[in-house]
GROMACS .gro file of C-alpha atoms in nm:
model
  454
    1MET     CA    1   0.016  -0.012   0.067
    2SER     CA    2   0.291   0.260   0.109
    3ARG     CA    3   0.367   0.158  -0.280
    4VAL     CA    4   0.060   0.323  -0.405
    5THR     CA    5   0.121   0.613  -0.156
    6SER     CA    6   0.432   0.732  -0.326
    7ARG     CA    7   0.344   0.647  -0.678
    8SER     CA    8   0.021   0.859  -0.659
    9SER     CA    9   0.221   1.153  -0.440
   10ARG     CA   10   0.462   1.117  -0.757
   11SER     CA   11   0.382   1.472  -1.018
   12TYR     CA   12   0.376   1.269  -1.376
   13SER     CA   13   0.491   1.444  -1.716
   14ASN     CA   14   0.282   1.203  -1.951
   15GLY     CA   15   0.014   1.426  -1.873
   16TYR     CA   16  -0.154   1.102  -1.631
   17GLN     CA   17  -0.155   1.399  -1.370
   18ASN     CA   18  -0.400   1.370  -1.012
   19THR     CA   19  -0.747   1.594  -1.110
   20ASN     CA   20  -0.867   1.563  -0.727
   21ARG     CA   21  -0.539   1.746  -0.544
   22GLN     CA   22  -0.807   1.790  -0.224
   23GLY     CA   23  -0.852   1.501   0.006
   24GLY     CA   24  -0.513   1.411   0.020
   25GLY     CA   25  -0.585   1.098   0.323
   26GLN     CA   26  -0.814   0.905   0.106
   27GLY     CA   27  -0.561   0.817  -0.097
   28GLY     CA   28  -0.431   1.141  -0.297
   29TYR     CA   29  -0.497   0.985  -0.666
   30GLN     CA   30  -0.893   0.942  -0.652
   31ASN     CA   31  -1.123   1.063  -0.987
   32ASN     CA   32  -0.757   1.068  -1.138
   33GLY     CA   33  -0.901   0.795  -1.455
   34TYR     CA   34  -0.729   0.552  -1.187
   35GLN     CA   35  -0.897   0.293  -1.059
   36ASN     CA   36  -0.810   0.037  -0.770
   37GLN     CA   37  -0.887  -0.319  -0.831
   38GLY     CA   38  -0.721  -0.579  -0.522
   39GLY     CA   39  -0.325  -0.339  -0.536
   40GLY     CA   40  -0.363  -0.360  -0.900
   41TYR     CA   41  -0.482  -0.067  -1.176
   42GLN     CA   42  -0.703  -0.106  -1.432
   43ASN     CA   43  -0.587  -0.209  -1.810
   44GLY     CA   44  -0.592   0.168  -1.919
   45TYR     CA   45  -0.759   0.501  -1.794
   46GLN     CA   46  -1.144   0.590  -1.779
   47ASN     CA   47  -1.151   0.867  -1.946
   48ASN     CA   48  -1.470   1.164  -1.848
   49ASN     CA   49  -1.599   1.478  -2.031
   50GLN     CA   50  -1.266   1.628  -1.876
   51ASN     CA   51  -0.976   1.464  -1.975
   52ARG     CA   52  -1.160   1.343  -2.366
   53TYR     CA   53  -1.020   1.580  -2.545
   54GLN     CA   54  -0.673   1.570  -2.418
   55ASN     CA   55  -0.548   1.354  -2.708
   56GLN     CA   56  -0.347   1.607  -2.925
   57ASN     CA   57  -0.332   1.396  -3.186
   58GLN     CA   58  -0.694   1.397  -3.203
   59ASP     CA   59  -0.916   1.637  -3.483
   60PRO     CA   60  -0.792   1.986  -3.326
   61TYR     CA   61  -1.167   2.082  -3.467
   62ARG     CA   62  -1.421   1.847  -3.366
   63ARG     CA   63  -1.177   1.906  -3.048
   64GLN     CA   64  -1.175   2.309  -2.976
   65ALA     CA   65  -1.600   2.274  -3.069
   66PHE     CA   66  -1.691   2.027  -2.800
   67ARG     CA   67  -1.436   2.057  -2.545
   68ALA     CA   68  -1.713   1.964  -2.174
   69PRO     CA   69  -1.638   2.240  -1.902
   70SER     CA   70  -1.436   2.180  -1.613
   71TYR     CA   71  -1.794   2.128  -1.441
   72ASN     CA   72  -2.124   1.888  -1.418
   73PRO     CA   73  -2.364   2.172  -1.500
   74GLU     CA   74  -2.709   1.927  -1.404
   75GLN     CA   75  -2.556   1.943  -1.009
   76SER     CA   76  -2.551   2.281  -1.025
   77THR     CA   77  -2.798   2.530  -0.896
   78ASP     CA   78  -2.856   2.910  -0.999
   79GLN     CA   79  -2.708   3.008  -0.635
   80ASP     CA   80  -2.400   2.890  -0.799
   81GLY     CA   81  -2.393   3.193  -0.986
   82PRO     CA   82  -2.572   3.376  -1.222
   83SER     CA   83  -2.756   3.200  -1.510
   84GLU     CA   84  -2.932   3.367  -1.777
   85ALA     CA   85  -3.191   3.316  -2.092
   86VAL     CA   86  -3.036   3.083  -2.327
   87TYR     CA   87  -3.126   2.957  -2.708
   88GLY     CA   88  -3.008   2.787  -3.006
   89VAL     CA   89  -3.027   2.451  -3.238
   90LEU     CA   90  -2.814   2.145  -3.095
   91ASP     CA   91  -2.517   2.052  -3.253
   92THR     CA   92  -2.463   1.707  -3.093
   93SER     CA   93  -2.050   1.551  -3.083
   94PRO     CA   94  -1.988   1.145  -3.112
   95GLU     CA   95  -1.961   1.117  -2.799
   96GLY     CA   96  -2.369   1.246  -2.714
   97HIS     CA   97  -2.277   1.564  -2.581
   98GLY     CA   98  -2.355   1.859  -2.736
   99LEU     CA   99  -2.389   2.263  -2.800
  100LEU     CA  100  -2.704   2.477  -2.813
  101ARG     CA  101  -2.535   2.758  -3.098
  102PRO     CA  102  -2.757   3.101  -3.115
  103THR     CA  103  -2.614   3.076  -3.507
  104TYR     CA  104  -2.436   2.773  -3.674
  105SER     CA  105  -2.136   2.874  -3.633
  106PRO     CA  106  -1.874   2.863  -3.305
  107SER     CA  107  -1.938   3.230  -3.091
  108THR     CA  108  -1.844   3.314  -2.696
  109LYS     CA  109  -2.250   3.198  -2.656
  110ASP     CA  110  -2.248   2.824  -2.678
  111THR     CA  111  -2.390   2.674  -2.450
  112TYR     CA  112  -2.333   2.333  -2.276
  113ILE     CA  113  -2.606   2.014  -2.259
  114SER     CA  114  -2.514   1.743  -2.121
  115ALA     CA  115  -2.558   1.384  -2.299
  116SER     CA  116  -2.770   1.262  -2.017
  117GLN     CA  117  -2.972   1.597  -2.050
  118ILE     CA  118  -3.004   1.506  -2.447
  119ARG     CA  119  -3.126   1.119  -2.359
  120ARG     CA  120  -3.378   1.247  -2.031
  121TYR     CA  121  -3.585   1.542  -2.293
  122TYR     CA  122  -3.533   1.324  -2.651
  123LEU     CA  123  -3.354   1.566  -2.730
  124ARG     CA  124  -3.216   1.525  -3.193
  125PRO     CA  125  -2.975   1.695  -3.380
  126GLY     CA  126  -3.082   2.007  -3.455
  127ASP     CA  127  -3.391   2.061  -3.282
  128PHE     CA  128  -3.403   2.453  -3.118
  129VAL     CA  129  -3.348   2.436  -2.762
  130GLU     CA  130  -3.472   2.709  -2.525
  131GLY     CA  131  -3.340   2.673  -2.127
  132VAL     CA  132  -3.163   2.891  -1.851
  133ALA     CA  133  -2.799   2.848  -1.811
  134ARG     CA  134  -2.496   2.927  -1.600
  135VAL     CA  135  -2.313   3.197  -1.648
  136PRO     CA  136  -1.978   3.045  -1.737
  137LYS     CA  137  -1.623   3.188  -1.478
  138GLU     CA  138  -1.312   3.323  -1.619
  139ASN     CA  139  -1.181   2.975  -1.681
  140GLU     CA  140  -1.429   2.820  -1.862
  141ARG     CA  141  -1.539   2.910  -2.252
  142TYR     CA  142  -1.918   2.765  -2.204
  143TYR     CA  143  -2.236   2.845  -2.096
  144GLY     CA  144  -2.361   2.476  -1.884
  145LEU     CA  145  -2.787   2.455  -1.932
  146LEU     CA  146  -2.903   2.404  -1.601
  147ARG     CA  147  -3.249   2.338  -1.716
  148VAL     CA  148  -3.484   2.310  -2.046
  149GLU     CA  149  -3.808   2.466  -2.115
  150LYS     CA  150  -3.947   2.393  -2.481
  151VAL     CA  151  -3.818   2.259  -2.774
  152ASN     CA  152  -3.838   2.391  -3.110
  153GLY     CA  153  -4.122   2.682  -2.875
  154LYS     CA  154  -4.368   2.321  -2.742
  155PRO     CA  155  -4.365   2.211  -2.386
  156ILE     CA  156  -4.061   1.945  -2.356
  157GLU     CA  157  -4.309   1.657  -2.295
  158GLU     CA  158  -4.457   1.677  -2.597
  159MET     CA  159  -4.090   1.554  -2.725
  160GLU     CA  160  -4.120   1.163  -2.684
  161LYS     CA  161  -4.447   1.118  -2.887
  162ARG     CA  162  -4.196   1.281  -3.200
  163VAL     CA  163  -4.265   1.153  -3.568
  164ARG     CA  164  -3.898   1.068  -3.711
  165PHE     CA  165  -3.794   1.239  -4.062
  166GLU     CA  166  -3.685   0.890  -4.210
  167ASN     CA  167  -4.049   0.718  -4.132
  168LEU     CA  168  -4.278   0.944  -4.334
  169THR     CA  169  -4.396   0.838  -4.657
  170PRO     CA  170  -4.276   1.031  -4.940
  171VAL     CA  171  -4.498   1.096  -5.280
  172HIS     CA  172  -4.423   1.293  -5.607
  173PRO     CA  173  -4.497   1.720  -5.541
  174ASP     CA  174  -4.843   1.744  -5.592
  175GLU     CA  175  -4.900   2.126  -5.478
  176LYS     CA  176  -4.700   2.427  -5.644
  177TYR     CA  177  -4.546   2.674  -5.557
  178THR     CA  178  -4.651   3.002  -5.708
  179LEU     CA  179  -4.356   3.236  -5.738
  180GLU     CA  180  -4.497   3.505  -5.907
  181SER     CA  181  -4.597   3.821  -5.760
  182GLY     CA  182  -4.679   4.097  -5.981
  183LYS     CA  183  -4.571   4.189  -6.338
  184GLU     CA  184  -4.253   4.185  -6.261
  185PRO     CA  185  -3.974   4.039  -6.190
  186LEU     CA  186  -4.023   3.815  -6.522
  187SER     CA  187  -3.813   3.492  -6.427
  188THR     CA  188  -4.009   3.400  -6.144
  189ARG     CA  189  -4.349   3.454  -6.371
  190LEU     CA  190  -4.107   3.202  -6.599
  191ILE     CA  191  -4.010   2.943  -6.417
  192ASP     CA  192  -4.405   2.878  -6.312
  193LEU     CA  193  -4.380   2.835  -6.640
  194VAL     CA  194  -4.116   2.574  -6.740
  195ALA     CA  195  -3.942   2.466  -6.445
  196PRO     CA  196  -4.180   2.544  -6.163
  197ILE     CA  197  -4.145   2.467  -5.838
  198GLY     CA  198  -4.358   2.247  -5.578
  199LYS     CA  199  -4.356   2.168  -5.245
  200GLY     CA  200  -4.109   1.889  -5.189
  201GLN     CA  201  -3.893   1.968  -5.500
  202ARG     CA  202  -3.539   1.874  -5.578
  203GLY     CA  203  -3.421   2.118  -5.775
  204MET     CA  204  -3.142   2.231  -5.925
  205ILE     CA  205  -2.977   2.579  -6.058
  206VAL     CA  206  -2.704   2.532  -6.335
  207SER     CA  207  -2.536   2.800  -6.421
  208PRO     CA  208  -2.188   2.922  -6.554
  209PRO     CA  209  -2.003   3.243  -6.393
  210LYS     CA  210  -2.187   3.533  -6.381
  211ALA     CA  211  -2.502   3.409  -6.526
  212GLY     CA  212  -2.717   3.596  -6.254
  213LYS     CA  213  -2.812   3.300  -6.037
  214THR     CA  214  -2.738   3.435  -5.734
  215THR     CA  215  -2.998   3.699  -5.837
  216ILE     CA  216  -3.248   3.399  -5.957
  217THR     CA  217  -3.213   3.207  -5.617
  218LYS     CA  218  -3.310   3.505  -5.448
  219GLU     CA  219  -3.579   3.590  -5.649
  220ILE     CA  220  -3.681   3.245  -5.601
  221ALA     CA  221  -3.680   3.238  -5.198
  222THR     CA  222  -3.869   3.654  -5.181
  223GLY     CA  223  -4.136   3.432  -5.360
  224VAL     CA  224  -4.173   3.180  -5.112
  225ALA     CA  225  -4.203   3.383  -4.850
  226LYS     CA  226  -4.409   3.652  -4.999
  227ASN     CA  227  -4.676   3.444  -5.084
  228TYR     CA  228  -4.585   3.137  -4.909
  229PRO     CA  229  -4.571   3.360  -4.488
  230ASP     CA  230  -4.617   2.984  -4.347
  231SER     CA  231  -4.342   2.812  -4.501
  232HIS     CA  232  -3.975   2.770  -4.372
  233VAL     CA  233  -3.696   3.005  -4.539
  234MET     CA  234  -3.308   2.838  -4.509
  235ALA     CA  235  -3.006   2.931  -4.641
  236VAL     CA  236  -2.770   2.748  -4.711
  237LEU     CA  237  -2.471   2.907  -4.749
  238ILE     CA  238  -2.137   2.692  -4.865
  239GLY     CA  239  -1.802   2.886  -4.885
  240GLU     CA  240  -1.914   3.210  -4.992
  241ARG     CA  241  -1.725   3.521  -5.047
  242PRO     CA  242  -1.800   3.730  -4.709
  243GLU     CA  243  -1.979   4.094  -4.823
  244GLU     CA  244  -2.241   3.784  -5.054
  245VAL     CA  245  -2.331   3.648  -4.662
  246THR     CA  246  -2.405   3.940  -4.525
  247GLU     CA  247  -2.660   4.048  -4.864
  248ILE     CA  248  -2.787   3.730  -4.895
  249ARG     CA  249  -2.858   3.710  -4.454
  250ARG     CA  250  -3.000   4.095  -4.433
  251HIS     CA  251  -3.254   4.001  -4.759
  252ILE     CA  252  -3.439   3.702  -4.601
  253GLU     CA  253  -3.419   3.909  -4.284
  254SER     CA  254  -3.603   4.175  -4.534
  255ILE     CA  255  -3.834   3.945  -4.718
  256THR     CA  256  -3.929   3.721  -4.366
  257GLY     CA  257  -3.959   3.905  -4.091
  258GLY     CA  258  -3.654   3.783  -3.908
  259LYS     CA  259  -3.817   3.437  -3.947
  260GLY     CA  260  -3.598   3.296  -4.192
  261GLU     CA  261  -3.228   3.093  -4.126
  262VAL     CA  262  -2.937   3.177  -4.288
  263ALA     CA  263  -2.637   2.914  -4.218
  264ALA     CA  264  -2.362   3.042  -4.389
  265SER     CA  265  -1.933   2.915  -4.412
  266ASN     CA  266  -1.673   3.193  -4.555
  267PHE     CA  267  -1.447   3.052  -4.859
  268ASP     CA  268  -1.117   3.085  -4.595
  269GLU     CA  269  -1.304   2.873  -4.334
  270PRO     CA  270  -1.202   2.489  -4.307
  271ALA     CA  271  -1.371   2.227  -4.454
  272GLU     CA  272  -1.468   2.052  -4.166
  273GLU     CA  273  -1.628   2.356  -4.087
  274GLN     CA  274  -1.794   2.390  -4.428
  275THR     CA  275  -1.940   2.065  -4.373
  276ARG     CA  276  -2.047   2.089  -4.026
  277ILE     CA  277  -2.255   2.376  -4.096
  278ALA     CA  278  -2.424   2.234  -4.380
  279GLU     CA  279  -2.485   1.919  -4.147
  280LEU     CA  280  -2.655   2.072  -3.912
  281ALA     CA  281  -2.856   2.315  -4.134
  282LEU     CA  282  -3.029   1.977  -4.254
  283GLU     CA  283  -3.088   1.837  -3.956
  284ARG     CA  284  -3.216   2.124  -3.824
  285ALA     CA  285  -3.461   2.149  -4.170
  286LYS     CA  286  -3.591   1.822  -4.061
  287ARG     CA  287  -3.624   1.903  -3.700
  288LEU     CA  288  -3.929   2.159  -3.880
  289VAL     CA  289  -4.079   1.946  -4.111
  290GLU     CA  290  -4.102   1.628  -3.822
  291ASP     CA  291  -4.327   1.926  -3.645
  292GLY     CA  292  -4.569   1.906  -3.988
  293GLN     CA  293  -4.382   2.197  -4.161
  294HIS     CA  294  -4.321   2.317  -4.486
  295VAL     CA  295  -3.974   2.362  -4.550
  296VAL     CA  296  -3.805   2.556  -4.819
  297ILE     CA  297  -3.413   2.525  -4.846
  298LEU     CA  298  -3.183   2.748  -5.091
  299LEU     CA  299  -2.823   2.579  -5.138
  300ASP     CA  300  -2.556   2.743  -5.263
  301SER     CA  301  -2.411   2.544  -5.365
  302ILE     CA  302  -2.345   2.173  -5.433
  303THR     CA  303  -2.021   2.169  -5.641
  304ARG     CA  304  -1.877   2.325  -5.340
  305LEU     CA  305  -2.049   2.150  -5.027
  306ALA     CA  306  -1.933   1.842  -5.308
  307ARG     CA  307  -1.571   1.983  -5.301
  308ALA     CA  308  -1.485   2.124  -4.904
  309TYR     CA  309  -1.568   1.702  -4.805
  310ASN     CA  310  -1.358   1.591  -5.045
  311LEU     CA  311  -1.093   1.783  -4.835
  312ALA     CA  312  -1.292   1.701  -4.500
  313ILE     CA  313  -1.333   1.330  -4.548
  314PRO     CA  314  -1.047   1.026  -4.522
  315THR     CA  315  -0.986   0.870  -4.860
  316SER     CA  316  -1.020   0.596  -4.962
  317GLY     CA  317  -0.766   0.542  -5.213
  318ARG     CA  318  -0.989   0.565  -5.550
  319THR     CA  319  -0.979   0.900  -5.753
  320LEU     CA  320  -1.219   1.014  -5.982
  321SER     CA  321  -1.167   1.260  -6.272
  322GLY     CA  322  -0.991   1.546  -6.170
  323GLY     CA  323  -0.885   1.444  -5.826
  324PHE     CA  324  -1.227   1.397  -5.710
  325ASP     CA  325  -1.297   1.067  -5.423
  326PRO     CA  326  -1.582   0.890  -5.491
  327ALA     CA  327  -1.649   0.852  -5.081
  328ALA     CA  328  -1.682   1.240  -5.157
  329LEU     CA  329  -1.999   1.188  -5.330
  330TYR     CA  330  -2.231   0.993  -5.106
  331PRO     CA  331  -2.243   1.305  -4.782
  332PRO     CA  332  -2.344   1.606  -5.067
  333LYS     CA  333  -2.627   1.318  -5.195
  334ARG     CA  334  -2.802   1.258  -4.910
  335PHE     CA  335  -2.796   1.626  -4.781
  336PHE     CA  336  -2.979   1.688  -5.151
  337GLY     CA  337  -3.156   1.333  -5.166
  338ALA     CA  338  -3.342   1.435  -4.813
  339ALA     CA  339  -3.588   1.685  -4.983
  340ARG     CA  340  -3.907   1.465  -5.013
  341ASN     CA  341  -4.262   1.566  -5.021
  342PHE     CA  342  -4.386   1.368  -4.708
  343GLU     CA  343  -4.740   1.231  -4.796
  344GLY     CA  344  -5.007   1.412  -4.516
  345HIS     CA  345  -4.712   1.556  -4.335
  346GLY     CA  346  -4.533   1.883  -4.386
  347SER     CA  347  -4.212   1.844  -4.726
  348LEU     CA  348  -3.837   2.002  -4.740
  349THR     CA  349  -3.780   2.094  -5.081
  350ILE     CA  350  -3.319   2.178  -5.180
  351ILE     CA  351  -3.308   2.408  -5.463
  352GLY     CA  352  -2.959   2.406  -5.542
  353THR     CA  353  -2.662   2.613  -5.704
  354ALA     CA  354  -2.459   2.384  -5.942
  355LEU     CA  355  -2.160   2.545  -6.111
  356VAL     CA  356  -2.086   2.426  -6.465
  357ASP     CA  357  -1.832   2.583  -6.779
  358THR     CA  358  -1.591   2.678  -6.482
  359GLY     CA  359  -1.265   2.552  -6.636
  360SER     CA  360  -1.251   2.293  -6.321
  361ARG     CA  361  -1.312   1.894  -6.429
  362MET     CA  362  -1.400   1.838  -6.102
  363ASP     CA  363  -1.719   2.085  -6.147
  364ASP     CA  364  -1.852   1.898  -6.425
  365LEU     CA  365  -1.817   1.564  -6.251
  366VAL     CA  366  -1.979   1.734  -5.960
  367TYR     CA  367  -2.292   1.823  -6.234
  368GLU     CA  368  -2.309   1.496  -6.449
  369GLU     CA  369  -2.334   1.251  -6.082
  370PHE     CA  370  -2.563   1.485  -5.936
  371LYS     CA  371  -2.760   1.547  -6.256
  372GLY     CA  372  -3.015   1.260  -6.274
  373THR     CA  373  -3.096   1.278  -5.881
  374GLY     CA  374  -3.323   1.608  -5.904
  375ASN     CA  375  -3.684   1.611  -6.040
  376MET     CA  376  -3.652   1.912  -6.130
  377GLU     CA  377  -3.364   2.198  -6.326
  378LEU     CA  378  -3.356   2.522  -6.423
  379VAL     CA  379  -3.052   2.557  -6.674
  380LEU     CA  380  -2.900   2.903  -6.716
  381ASP     CA  381  -2.759   3.032  -7.085
  382ARG     CA  382  -2.385   3.188  -7.044
  383THR     CA  383  -2.434   3.353  -7.433
  384LEU     CA  384  -2.820   3.525  -7.302
  385ALA     CA  385  -2.576   3.601  -7.004
  386GLU     CA  386  -2.336   3.843  -7.220
  387ARG     CA  387  -2.600   3.897  -7.468
  388ARG     CA  388  -2.764   4.084  -7.144
  389ILE     CA  389  -3.044   3.858  -7.176
  390PHE     CA  390  -3.155   3.827  -6.812
  391PRO     CA  391  -3.296   3.644  -6.700
  392SER     CA  392  -3.110   3.443  -6.882
  393ILE     CA  393  -3.342   3.084  -6.845
  394ASP     CA  394  -3.225   2.789  -7.113
  395VAL     CA  395  -3.690   2.765  -7.173
  396GLN     CA  396  -3.589   2.419  -7.377
  397ARG     CA  397  -3.350   2.257  -7.099
  398SER     CA  398  -3.530   2.360  -6.807
  399GLY     CA  399  -3.830   2.135  -6.726
  400THR     CA  400  -4.010   1.936  -6.407
  401ARG     CA  401  -4.062   1.600  -6.322
  402LYS     CA  402  -4.379   1.508  -6.344
  403GLU     CA  403  -4.555   1.863  -6.359
  404GLU     CA  404  -4.876   1.812  -6.478
  405LEU     CA  405  -4.922   1.729  -6.116
  406LEU     CA  406  -4.843   2.104  -6.052
  407PHE     CA  407  -5.040   2.303  -6.305
  408THR     CA  408  -5.446   2.275  -6.282
  409PRO     CA  409  -5.582   2.075  -6.624
  410SER     CA  410  -5.628   2.471  -6.857
  411ASP     CA  411  -5.266   2.567  -6.740
  412TYR     CA  412  -5.128   2.260  -6.878
  413GLN     CA  413  -5.249   2.263  -7.172
  414SER     CA  414  -5.159   2.607  -7.241
  415VAL     CA  415  -4.805   2.523  -7.136
  416ILE     CA  416  -4.825   2.236  -7.386
  417VAL     CA  417  -4.919   2.486  -7.652
  418MET     CA  418  -4.616   2.726  -7.546
  419ARG     CA  419  -4.383   2.407  -7.577
  420ARG     CA  420  -4.472   2.347  -7.942
  421MET     CA  421  -4.453   2.685  -8.040
  422ILE     CA  422  -4.126   2.747  -7.927
  423ASP     CA  423  -3.947   2.432  -8.019
  424VAL     CA  424  -4.017   2.561  -8.401
  425LEU     CA  425  -3.718   2.922  -8.347
  426GLY     CA  426  -3.460   2.881  -8.290
  427LYS     CA  427  -3.189   2.844  -8.000
  428ASP     CA  428  -3.111   3.216  -7.940
  429GLU     CA  429  -3.454   3.318  -8.011
  430ARG     CA  430  -3.674   3.086  -7.811
  431SER     CA  431  -3.609   3.242  -7.446
  432GLN     CA  432  -3.524   3.592  -7.577
  433LEU     CA  433  -3.879   3.548  -7.739
  434LEU     CA  434  -4.046   3.440  -7.480
  435ILE     CA  435  -3.909   3.737  -7.225
  436GLU     CA  436  -4.016   4.019  -7.475
  437ARG     CA  437  -4.378   3.871  -7.443
  438LEU     CA  438  -4.433   3.835  -7.050
  439LYS     CA  439  -4.323   4.180  -7.094
  440LYS     CA  440  -4.633   4.278  -7.209
  441THR     CA  441  -4.868   4.162  -7.020
  442ASP     CA  442  -4.915   4.176  -6.621
  443SER     CA  443  -4.946   3.828  -6.498
  444ASN     CA  444  -4.889   3.480  -6.664
  445LYS     CA  445  -5.288   3.375  -6.644
  446GLU     CA  446  -5.324   3.640  -6.908
  447PHE     CA  447  -4.935   3.568  -7.066
  448LEU     CA  448  -5.161   3.190  -7.119
  449ALA     CA  449  -5.467   3.338  -7.269
  450SER     CA  450  -5.286   3.551  -7.520
  451LEU     CA  451  -5.125   3.236  -7.665
  452LYS     CA  452  -5.509   3.097  -7.698
  453GLU     CA  453  -5.508   3.410  -7.936
  454GLY     CA  454  -5.199   3.340  -8.188
   0.00000   0.00000   0.00000
């Protein structure tokens, strides 16, 4: 026993230091990661939340993002220090605990939530949690959640009865998002005619550089927010320029009255951070759909998300054209494939942009891999953009699968007539003539009626 006592009083240089300096009369080595079993040490040492991320060889980003506090928030009370109301989207770690993030990016207002609290209240990644937390002290990094009060705006008692996103029944989109909101903008009127968007649509905006994809994306968001205020609009920006993040954030706030959300990462951030933000935003959307809501995600862009995963995931040892790892295609496909219309229970619509004609074989590969996964494509034409014809939509190549489900029978017959008329025109004349005819009418209804008159 004296040998054990003398060993416990040493200062270890390899990191196995005594973490409980108090109570030396109890042997001096309690709670330091060792367990005494009949005079011998258990093989290895037991990790707790305090030393779990001390291994410097592990992922430094995940260690920084999920380092647990040195105290147990559940054993704290309001008398242990000042407390305040907190809220945030739940971002969980592989070990079970997590953080409540007021924004999707790491911040000083992040709140630590223990694994036992997550299990007790049946919380899932992406839940919007409100509660009371203990304010961190000088040597502490995070707020510590003391109690949960609401989850997704509802009492915590209702969380156990929630349905799961994976158990819902997907069906073809059969309810149209009418984006038209007046004579202008013409882009939303043209989309309603040639590539209509339904609730639960999985759509791609295929665009070369400088063809107006950002403008069209913003106008789609405006049409949804104005005509369908009950739908939840989210913008997910991956590897974006900081000034454009600010522009889109302000735009979403103005059109939704502060109800919309923006999850954004800049191009100078690590690839792991970019993919984490995208995954957290998707989980947030799934929780809203489980609640019966209709959610619209505007993803800019699928190409940059795939590039980020290509850098973030471990290599599989195989390489496709352009230096792309085939294993990096699965996570963005999982994101894009989450879009679906559910039978009697909300919908998740994802409209993602894909870059083409950039001179990069990797970008072309991403588009080719995703080309058959969507059920709606809006193709932008560089030639039209260079001629300053906006919106530069290629009406011949754009379209929606099962579009007859989104139109009334009479409107669908008029759309068929329109397509037959533009088919006889040359490639460079189709979009230009259609745009000119739209400018002469105040609404799509008036435009379709004019086609019957010749």
